[in-house]
PDB file of C-alpha atoms in Angstrom:
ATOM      1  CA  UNK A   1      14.143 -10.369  -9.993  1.00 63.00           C
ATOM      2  CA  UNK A   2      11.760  -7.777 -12.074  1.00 76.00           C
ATOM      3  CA  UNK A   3       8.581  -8.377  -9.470  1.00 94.00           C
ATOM      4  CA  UNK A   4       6.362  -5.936 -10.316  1.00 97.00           C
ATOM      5  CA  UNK A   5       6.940  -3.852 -13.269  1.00 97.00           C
ATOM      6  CA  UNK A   6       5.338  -0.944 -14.447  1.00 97.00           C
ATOM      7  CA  UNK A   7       5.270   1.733 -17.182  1.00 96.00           C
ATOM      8  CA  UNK A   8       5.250   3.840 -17.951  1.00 96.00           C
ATOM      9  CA  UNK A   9       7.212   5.884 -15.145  1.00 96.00           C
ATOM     10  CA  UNK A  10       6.435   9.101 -15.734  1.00 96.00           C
ATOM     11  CA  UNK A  11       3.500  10.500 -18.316  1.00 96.00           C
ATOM     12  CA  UNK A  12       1.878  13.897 -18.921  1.00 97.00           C
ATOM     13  CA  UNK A  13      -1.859  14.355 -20.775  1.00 96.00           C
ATOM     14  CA  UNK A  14      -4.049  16.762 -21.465  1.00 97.00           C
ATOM     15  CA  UNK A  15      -7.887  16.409 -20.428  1.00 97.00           C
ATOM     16  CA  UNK A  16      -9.466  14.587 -22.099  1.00 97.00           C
ATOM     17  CA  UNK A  17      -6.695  12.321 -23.512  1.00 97.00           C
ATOM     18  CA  UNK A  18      -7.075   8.577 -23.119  1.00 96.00           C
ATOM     19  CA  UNK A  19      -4.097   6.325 -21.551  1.00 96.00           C
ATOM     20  CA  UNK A  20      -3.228   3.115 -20.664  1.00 97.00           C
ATOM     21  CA  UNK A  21      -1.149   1.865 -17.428  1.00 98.00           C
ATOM     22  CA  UNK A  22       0.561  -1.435 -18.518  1.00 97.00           C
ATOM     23  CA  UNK A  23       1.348  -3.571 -14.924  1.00 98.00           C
ATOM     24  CA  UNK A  24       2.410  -7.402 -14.930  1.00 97.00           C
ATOM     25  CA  UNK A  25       3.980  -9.251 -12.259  1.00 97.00           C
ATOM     26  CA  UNK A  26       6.152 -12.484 -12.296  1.00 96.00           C
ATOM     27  CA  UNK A  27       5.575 -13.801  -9.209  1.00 95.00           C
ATOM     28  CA  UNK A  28       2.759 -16.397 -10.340  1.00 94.00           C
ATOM     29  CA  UNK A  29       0.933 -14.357  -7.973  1.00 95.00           C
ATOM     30  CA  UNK A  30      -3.648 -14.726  -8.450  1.00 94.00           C
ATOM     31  CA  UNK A  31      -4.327 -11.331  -6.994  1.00 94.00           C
ATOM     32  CA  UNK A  32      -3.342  -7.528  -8.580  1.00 96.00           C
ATOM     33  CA  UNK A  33      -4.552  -3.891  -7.506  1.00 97.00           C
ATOM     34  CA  UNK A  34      -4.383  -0.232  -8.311  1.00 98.00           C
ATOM     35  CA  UNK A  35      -3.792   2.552  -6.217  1.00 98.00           C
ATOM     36  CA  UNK A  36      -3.751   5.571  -6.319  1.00 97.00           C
ATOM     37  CA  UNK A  37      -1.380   8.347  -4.249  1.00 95.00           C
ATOM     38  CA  UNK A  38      -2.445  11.848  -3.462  1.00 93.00           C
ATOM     39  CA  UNK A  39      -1.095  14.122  -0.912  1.00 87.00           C
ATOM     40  CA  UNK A  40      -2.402  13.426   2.793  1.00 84.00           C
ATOM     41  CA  UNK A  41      -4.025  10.567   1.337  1.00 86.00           C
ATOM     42  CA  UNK A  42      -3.534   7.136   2.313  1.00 84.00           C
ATOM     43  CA  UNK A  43      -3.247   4.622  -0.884  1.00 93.00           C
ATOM     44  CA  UNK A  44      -6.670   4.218  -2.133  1.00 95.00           C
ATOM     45  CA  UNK A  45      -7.573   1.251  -4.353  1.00 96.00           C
ATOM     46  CA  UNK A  46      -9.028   1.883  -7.956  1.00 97.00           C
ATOM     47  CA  UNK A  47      -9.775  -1.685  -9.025  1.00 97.00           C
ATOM     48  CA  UNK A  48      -8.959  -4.999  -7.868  1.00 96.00           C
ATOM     49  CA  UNK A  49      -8.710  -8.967  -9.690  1.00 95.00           C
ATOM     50  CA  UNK A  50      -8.813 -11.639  -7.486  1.00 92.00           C
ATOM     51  CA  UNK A  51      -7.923 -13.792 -10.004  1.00 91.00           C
ATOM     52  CA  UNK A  52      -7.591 -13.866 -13.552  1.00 89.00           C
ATOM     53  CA  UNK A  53     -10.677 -13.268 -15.383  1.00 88.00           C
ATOM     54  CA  UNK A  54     -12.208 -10.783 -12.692  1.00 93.00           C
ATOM     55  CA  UNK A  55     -11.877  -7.871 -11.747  1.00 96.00           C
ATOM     56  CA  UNK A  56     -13.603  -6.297  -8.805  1.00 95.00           C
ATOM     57  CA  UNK A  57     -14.379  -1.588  -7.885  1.00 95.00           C
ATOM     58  CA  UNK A  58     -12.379  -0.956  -5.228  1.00 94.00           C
ATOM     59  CA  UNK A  59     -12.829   2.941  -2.842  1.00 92.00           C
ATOM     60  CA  UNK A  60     -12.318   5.325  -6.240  1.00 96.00           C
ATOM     61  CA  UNK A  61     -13.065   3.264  -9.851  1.00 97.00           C
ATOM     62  CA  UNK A  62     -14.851   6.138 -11.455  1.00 96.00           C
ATOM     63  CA  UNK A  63     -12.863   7.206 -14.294  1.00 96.00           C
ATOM     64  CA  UNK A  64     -11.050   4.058 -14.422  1.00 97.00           C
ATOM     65  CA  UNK A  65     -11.481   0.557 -16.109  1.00 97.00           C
ATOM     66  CA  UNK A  66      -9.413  -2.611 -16.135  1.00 97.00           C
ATOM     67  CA  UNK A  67      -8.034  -5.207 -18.099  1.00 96.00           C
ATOM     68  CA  UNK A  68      -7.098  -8.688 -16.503  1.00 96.00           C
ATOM     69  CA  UNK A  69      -5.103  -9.488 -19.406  1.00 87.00           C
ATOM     70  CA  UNK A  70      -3.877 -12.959 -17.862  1.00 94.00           C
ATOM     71  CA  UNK A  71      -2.108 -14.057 -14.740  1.00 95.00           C
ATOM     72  CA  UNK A  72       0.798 -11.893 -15.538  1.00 96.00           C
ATOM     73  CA  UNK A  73      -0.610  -8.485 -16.529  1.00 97.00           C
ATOM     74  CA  UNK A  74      -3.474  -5.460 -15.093  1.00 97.00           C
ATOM     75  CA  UNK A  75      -4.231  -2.753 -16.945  1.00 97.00           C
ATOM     76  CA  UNK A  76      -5.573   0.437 -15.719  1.00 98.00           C
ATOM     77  CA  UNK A  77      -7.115   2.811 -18.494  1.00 98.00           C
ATOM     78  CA  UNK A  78      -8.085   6.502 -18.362  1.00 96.00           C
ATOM     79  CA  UNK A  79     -11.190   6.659 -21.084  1.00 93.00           C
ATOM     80  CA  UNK A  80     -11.104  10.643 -21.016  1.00 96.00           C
ATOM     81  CA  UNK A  81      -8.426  12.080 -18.460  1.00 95.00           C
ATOM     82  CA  UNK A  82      -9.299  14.809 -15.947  1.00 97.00           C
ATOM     83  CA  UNK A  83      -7.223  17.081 -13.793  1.00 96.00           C
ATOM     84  CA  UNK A  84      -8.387  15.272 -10.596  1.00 96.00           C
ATOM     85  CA  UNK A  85      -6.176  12.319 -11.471  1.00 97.00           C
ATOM     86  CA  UNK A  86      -3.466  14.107 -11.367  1.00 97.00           C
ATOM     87  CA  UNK A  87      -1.630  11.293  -9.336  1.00 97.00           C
ATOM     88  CA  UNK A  88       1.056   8.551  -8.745  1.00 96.00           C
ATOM     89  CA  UNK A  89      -0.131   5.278  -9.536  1.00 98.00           C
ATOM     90  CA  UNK A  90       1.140   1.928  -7.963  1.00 97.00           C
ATOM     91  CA  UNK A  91       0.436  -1.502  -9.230  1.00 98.00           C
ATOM     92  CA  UNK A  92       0.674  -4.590  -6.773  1.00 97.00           C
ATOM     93  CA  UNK A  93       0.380  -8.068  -6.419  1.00 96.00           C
ATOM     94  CA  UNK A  94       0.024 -11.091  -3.923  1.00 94.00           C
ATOM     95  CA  UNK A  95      -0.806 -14.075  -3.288  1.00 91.00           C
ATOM     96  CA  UNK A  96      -5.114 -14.649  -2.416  1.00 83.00           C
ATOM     97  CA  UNK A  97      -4.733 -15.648   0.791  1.00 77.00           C
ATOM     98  CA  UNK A  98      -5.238 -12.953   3.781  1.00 73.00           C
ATOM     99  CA  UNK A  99      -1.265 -13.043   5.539  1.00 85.00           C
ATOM    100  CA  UNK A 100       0.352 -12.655   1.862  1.00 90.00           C
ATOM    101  CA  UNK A 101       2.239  -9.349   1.966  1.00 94.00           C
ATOM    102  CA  UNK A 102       1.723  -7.227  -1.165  1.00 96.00           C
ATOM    103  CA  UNK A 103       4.413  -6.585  -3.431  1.00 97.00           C
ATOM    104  CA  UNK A 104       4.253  -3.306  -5.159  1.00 97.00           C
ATOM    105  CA  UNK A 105       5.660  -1.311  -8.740  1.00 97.00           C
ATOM    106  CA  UNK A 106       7.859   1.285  -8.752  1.00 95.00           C
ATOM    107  CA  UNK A 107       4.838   3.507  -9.699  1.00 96.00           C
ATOM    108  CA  UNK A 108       3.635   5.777 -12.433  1.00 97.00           C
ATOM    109  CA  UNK A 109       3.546   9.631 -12.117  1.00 96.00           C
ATOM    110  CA  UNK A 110       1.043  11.115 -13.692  1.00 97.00           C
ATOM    111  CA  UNK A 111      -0.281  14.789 -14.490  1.00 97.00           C
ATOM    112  CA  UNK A 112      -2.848  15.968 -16.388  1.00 97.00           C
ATOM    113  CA  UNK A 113      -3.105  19.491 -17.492  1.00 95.00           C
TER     114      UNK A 113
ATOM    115  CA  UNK B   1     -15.871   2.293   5.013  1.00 56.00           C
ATOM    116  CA  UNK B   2     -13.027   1.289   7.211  1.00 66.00           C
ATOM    117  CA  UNK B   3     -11.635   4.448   9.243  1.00 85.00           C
ATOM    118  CA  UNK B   4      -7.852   3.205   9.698  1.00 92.00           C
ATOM    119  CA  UNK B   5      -6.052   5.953  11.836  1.00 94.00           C
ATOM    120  CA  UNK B   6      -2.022   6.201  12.469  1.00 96.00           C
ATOM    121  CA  UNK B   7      -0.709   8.361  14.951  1.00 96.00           C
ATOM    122  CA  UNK B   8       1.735  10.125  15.010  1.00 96.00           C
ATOM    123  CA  UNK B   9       1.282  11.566  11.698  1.00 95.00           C
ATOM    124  CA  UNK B  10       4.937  12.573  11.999  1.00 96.00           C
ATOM    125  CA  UNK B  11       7.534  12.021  14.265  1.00 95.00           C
ATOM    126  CA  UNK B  12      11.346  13.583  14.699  1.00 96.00           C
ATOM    127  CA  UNK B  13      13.909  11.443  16.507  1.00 96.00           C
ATOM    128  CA  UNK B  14      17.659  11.356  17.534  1.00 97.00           C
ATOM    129  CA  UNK B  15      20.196   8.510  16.202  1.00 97.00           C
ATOM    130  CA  UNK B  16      19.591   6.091  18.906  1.00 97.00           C
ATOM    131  CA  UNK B  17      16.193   6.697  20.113  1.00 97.00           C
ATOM    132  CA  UNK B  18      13.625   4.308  20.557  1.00 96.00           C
ATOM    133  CA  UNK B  19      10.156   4.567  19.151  1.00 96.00           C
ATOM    134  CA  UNK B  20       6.623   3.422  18.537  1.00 95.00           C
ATOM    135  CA  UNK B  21       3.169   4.032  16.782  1.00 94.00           C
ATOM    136  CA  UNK B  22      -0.217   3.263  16.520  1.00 97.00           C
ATOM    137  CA  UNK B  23      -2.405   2.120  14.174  1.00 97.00           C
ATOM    138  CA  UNK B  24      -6.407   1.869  15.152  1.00 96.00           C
ATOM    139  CA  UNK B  25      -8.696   0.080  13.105  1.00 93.00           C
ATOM    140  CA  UNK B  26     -12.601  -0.983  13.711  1.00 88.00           C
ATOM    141  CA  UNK B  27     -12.467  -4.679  15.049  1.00 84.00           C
ATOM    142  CA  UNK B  28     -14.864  -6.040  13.695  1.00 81.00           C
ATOM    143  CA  UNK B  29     -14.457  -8.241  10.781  1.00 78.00           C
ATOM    144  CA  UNK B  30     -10.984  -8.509  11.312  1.00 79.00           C
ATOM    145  CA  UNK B  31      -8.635 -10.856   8.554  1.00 84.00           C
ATOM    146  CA  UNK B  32      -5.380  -9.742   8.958  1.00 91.00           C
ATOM    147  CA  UNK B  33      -2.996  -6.561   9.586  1.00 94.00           C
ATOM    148  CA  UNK B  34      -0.547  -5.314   7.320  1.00 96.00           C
ATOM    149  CA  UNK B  35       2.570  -3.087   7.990  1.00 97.00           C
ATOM    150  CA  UNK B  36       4.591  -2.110   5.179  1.00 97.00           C
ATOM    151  CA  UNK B  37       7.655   0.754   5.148  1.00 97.00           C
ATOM    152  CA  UNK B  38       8.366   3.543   2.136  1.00 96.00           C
ATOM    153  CA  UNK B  39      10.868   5.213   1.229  1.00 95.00           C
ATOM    154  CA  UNK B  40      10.996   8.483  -0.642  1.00 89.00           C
ATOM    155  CA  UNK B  41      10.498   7.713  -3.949  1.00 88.00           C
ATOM    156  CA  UNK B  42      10.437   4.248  -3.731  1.00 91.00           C
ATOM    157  CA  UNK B  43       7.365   2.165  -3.242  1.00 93.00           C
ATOM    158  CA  UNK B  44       5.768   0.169  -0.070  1.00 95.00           C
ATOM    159  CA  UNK B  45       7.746  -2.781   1.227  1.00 96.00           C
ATOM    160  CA  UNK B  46       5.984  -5.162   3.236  1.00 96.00           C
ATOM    161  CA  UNK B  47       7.422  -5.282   6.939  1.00 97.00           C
ATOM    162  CA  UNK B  48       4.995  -7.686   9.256  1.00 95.00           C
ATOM    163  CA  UNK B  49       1.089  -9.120   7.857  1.00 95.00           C
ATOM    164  CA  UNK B  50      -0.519  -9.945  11.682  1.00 94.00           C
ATOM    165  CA  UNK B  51      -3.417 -12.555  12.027  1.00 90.00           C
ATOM    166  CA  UNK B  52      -3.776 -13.466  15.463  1.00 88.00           C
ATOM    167  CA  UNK B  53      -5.173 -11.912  18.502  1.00 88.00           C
ATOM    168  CA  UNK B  54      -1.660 -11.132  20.737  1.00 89.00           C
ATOM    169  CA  UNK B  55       0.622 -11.832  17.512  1.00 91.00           C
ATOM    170  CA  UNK B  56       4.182 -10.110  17.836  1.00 95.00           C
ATOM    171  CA  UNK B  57       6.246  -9.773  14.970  1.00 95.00           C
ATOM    172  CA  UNK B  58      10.513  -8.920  14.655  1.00 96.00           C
ATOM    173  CA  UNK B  59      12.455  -8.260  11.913  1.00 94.00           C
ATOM    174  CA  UNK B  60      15.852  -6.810  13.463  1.00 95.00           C
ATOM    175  CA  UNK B  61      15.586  -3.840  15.133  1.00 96.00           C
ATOM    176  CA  UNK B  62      11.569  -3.765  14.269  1.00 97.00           C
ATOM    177  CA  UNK B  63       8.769  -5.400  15.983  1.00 97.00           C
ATOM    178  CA  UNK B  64       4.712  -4.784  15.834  1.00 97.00           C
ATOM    179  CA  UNK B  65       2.126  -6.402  18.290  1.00 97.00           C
ATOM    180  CA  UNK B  66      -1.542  -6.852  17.304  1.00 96.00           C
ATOM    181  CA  UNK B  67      -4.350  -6.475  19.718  1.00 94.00           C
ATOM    182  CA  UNK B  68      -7.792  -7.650  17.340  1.00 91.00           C
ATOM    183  CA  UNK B  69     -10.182  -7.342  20.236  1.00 91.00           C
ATOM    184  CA  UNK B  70      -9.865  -3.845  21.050  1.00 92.00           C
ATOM    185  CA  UNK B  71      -8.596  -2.818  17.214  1.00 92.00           C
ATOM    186  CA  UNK B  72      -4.976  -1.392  17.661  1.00 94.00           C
ATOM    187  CA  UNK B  73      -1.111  -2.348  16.411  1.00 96.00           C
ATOM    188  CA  UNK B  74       1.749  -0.721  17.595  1.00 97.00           C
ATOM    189  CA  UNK B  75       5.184  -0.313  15.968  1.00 98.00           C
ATOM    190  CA  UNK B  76       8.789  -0.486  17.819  1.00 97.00           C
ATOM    191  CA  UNK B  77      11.856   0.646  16.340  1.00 97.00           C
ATOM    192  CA  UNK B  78      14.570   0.019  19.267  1.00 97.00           C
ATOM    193  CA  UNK B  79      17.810   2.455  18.461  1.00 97.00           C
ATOM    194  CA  UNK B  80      16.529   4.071  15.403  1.00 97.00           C
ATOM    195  CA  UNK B  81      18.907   4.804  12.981  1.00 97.00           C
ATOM    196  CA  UNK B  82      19.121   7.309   9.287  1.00 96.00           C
ATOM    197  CA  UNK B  83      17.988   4.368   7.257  1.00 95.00           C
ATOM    198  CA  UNK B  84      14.784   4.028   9.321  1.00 96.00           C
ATOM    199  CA  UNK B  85      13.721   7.263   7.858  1.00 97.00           C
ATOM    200  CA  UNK B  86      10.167   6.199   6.179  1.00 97.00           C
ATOM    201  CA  UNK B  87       6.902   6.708   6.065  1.00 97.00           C
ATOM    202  CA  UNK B  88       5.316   3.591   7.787  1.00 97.00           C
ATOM    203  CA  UNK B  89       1.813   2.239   6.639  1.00 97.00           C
ATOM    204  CA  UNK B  90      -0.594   0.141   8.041  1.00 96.00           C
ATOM    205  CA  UNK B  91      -3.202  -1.803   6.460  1.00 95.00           C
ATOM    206  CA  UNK B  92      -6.214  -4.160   7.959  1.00 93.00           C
ATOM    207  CA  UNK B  93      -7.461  -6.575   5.648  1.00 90.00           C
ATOM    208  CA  UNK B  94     -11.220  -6.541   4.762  1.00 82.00           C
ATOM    209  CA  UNK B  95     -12.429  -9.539   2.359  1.00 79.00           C
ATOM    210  CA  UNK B  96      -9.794  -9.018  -0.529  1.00 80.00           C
ATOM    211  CA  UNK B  97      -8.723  -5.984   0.175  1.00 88.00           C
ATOM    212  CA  UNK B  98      -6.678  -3.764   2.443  1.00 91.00           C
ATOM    213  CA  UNK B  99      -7.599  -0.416   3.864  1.00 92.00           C
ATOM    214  CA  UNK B 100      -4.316   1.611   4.215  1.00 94.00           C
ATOM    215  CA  UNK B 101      -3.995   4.326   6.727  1.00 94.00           C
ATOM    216  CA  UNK B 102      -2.222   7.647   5.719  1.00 94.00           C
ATOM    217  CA  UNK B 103       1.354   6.763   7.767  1.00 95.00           C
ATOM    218  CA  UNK B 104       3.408   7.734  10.128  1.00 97.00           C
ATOM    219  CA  UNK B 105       6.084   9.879   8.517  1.00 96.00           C
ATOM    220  CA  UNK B 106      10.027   8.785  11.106  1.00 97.00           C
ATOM    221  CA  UNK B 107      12.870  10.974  10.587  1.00 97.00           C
ATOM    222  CA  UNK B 108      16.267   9.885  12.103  1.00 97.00           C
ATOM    223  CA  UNK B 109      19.009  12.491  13.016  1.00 96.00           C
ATOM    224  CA  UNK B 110      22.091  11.496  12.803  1.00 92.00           C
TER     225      UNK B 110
END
C-alpha cells in the first residue's frame, strides 16, 4: 500500500534555482494539500485542490504554484528558490468530506543555500 | 485566521502514567476536529476526526472528547507507554481546510 508518495526525499538548491515537488496518491482520494514544516511552527498549508482541476492559496502560497496534474498527482513548484523555504515539505490527501482523516507523504527535506 | 492553541507544549511522563491535553480553538464556524500523532521522522497519522458537540473517541489506550460550544478537545492516554512518545497535533476544520496547532510534544520513560 504506497498511499501517499513523494519525492524527492531529500534536495538541496541554491537561490534562485527552480524545483519541482512531484506528490500523487492512490487512494482515489478528490482532495490534496501542501504543507510546509518549520521549527515551532505548526503545519501551515501552501496550496490546496479540492478536486481535480482546482486548486485553491492556502496560509503561505507566495513563492509557490501548483499543478493538479489529475486525480492522482499535486505538484508544488519553487519558480526562483529563497533561503526562507528552507523547509520539510509534506504532501496529503483525503477524501472532500469534513470527518475524512488526512493521509500524509513521508515528506521532502529541503534546504536552500 | 484561526488561533488553534495546544497545551502543554511539552510534557515528560513515567511508564505507566496517565495523561491528557488540550487543544482550544475559536467556536465558531466549527466542521470538524482532527487529532493526528507523529513520530520523529515519520509523518502525521490520523488518530480521531470529531464532529459532534460531546463526541468521545477510543482507539486502545487513547481517547479525545470534543466540547464545540465552548471550543476545546482534550486528549487521554491511560498507562502511557515508550511507543506513545509523539508529538500530538490537533486540527479544526474550516471550509476545506484544517488549521493545525503546533503539538504537544509526550515523552515516555521507561
Amino acid at each position: 500500500n504506497a498511499g501517499v508518495t513523494q519525492t524527492p526525499k531529500f534536495q538541496v538548491l541554491k537561490t534562485g534555482q527552480s524545483m519541482t515537488l512531484q506528490c500523487a496518491q492512490d487512494m482515489n482520494h478528490n482532495s490534496m494539500y501542501w504543507y510546509r514544516q518549520d521549527p515551532g511552527m505548526g503545519l501551515r498549508l501552501i496550496y490546496y485542490s479540492a478536486s481535480e482541476g482546482t486548486t485553491d492559496k492556502g496560509e503561505v502560497p507566495n513563492g509557490y504554484n501548483v499543478s493538479r496534474l489529475n486525480k492522482r498527482e499535486f505538484s508544488l513548484r519553487l519558480e526562483s528558490a529563497a533561503p526562507s523555504q528552507t523547509s520539510v515539505y509534506f504532501c496529503a490527501s483525503s477524501w472532500t468530506a469534513s470527518n475524512q482523516p488526512q493521509h500524509f507523504g513521508d515528506g521532502t527535506r529541503l534546504s536552500i543555500l | 485566521i484561526l488561533n488553534v492553541e495546544q497545551s502543554p507544549q511539552s510534557l515528560h511522563v513515567q511508564e505507566g502514567d496517565s495523561t491528557n491535553f488540550t487543544c482550544s480553538f475559536p467556536s465558531s464556524n466549527f466542521y470538524a476536529l482532527h487529532w493526528y500523532r507523529w513520530e520523529t521522522a515519520k509523518s502525521p497519522e490520523a488518530l480521531f476526526v470529531m464532529t459532534l458537540n460531546g463526541d468521545e473517541k477510543k482507539k486502545g489506550r487513547i481517547s479525545a472528547t470534543l466540547n464545540t460550544k465552548e471550543g476545546y478537545s482534550y486528549l487521554y492516554i491511560k498507562g502511557s507507554q515508550p511507543e506513545d512518545s509523539a508529538t500530538y497535533l490537533c486540527a479544526p476544520r474550516r471550509a476545506d481546510k484544517l488549521i493545525f496547532g503546533t503539538g504537544t510534544r509526550l515523552q515516555v520513560f521507561p
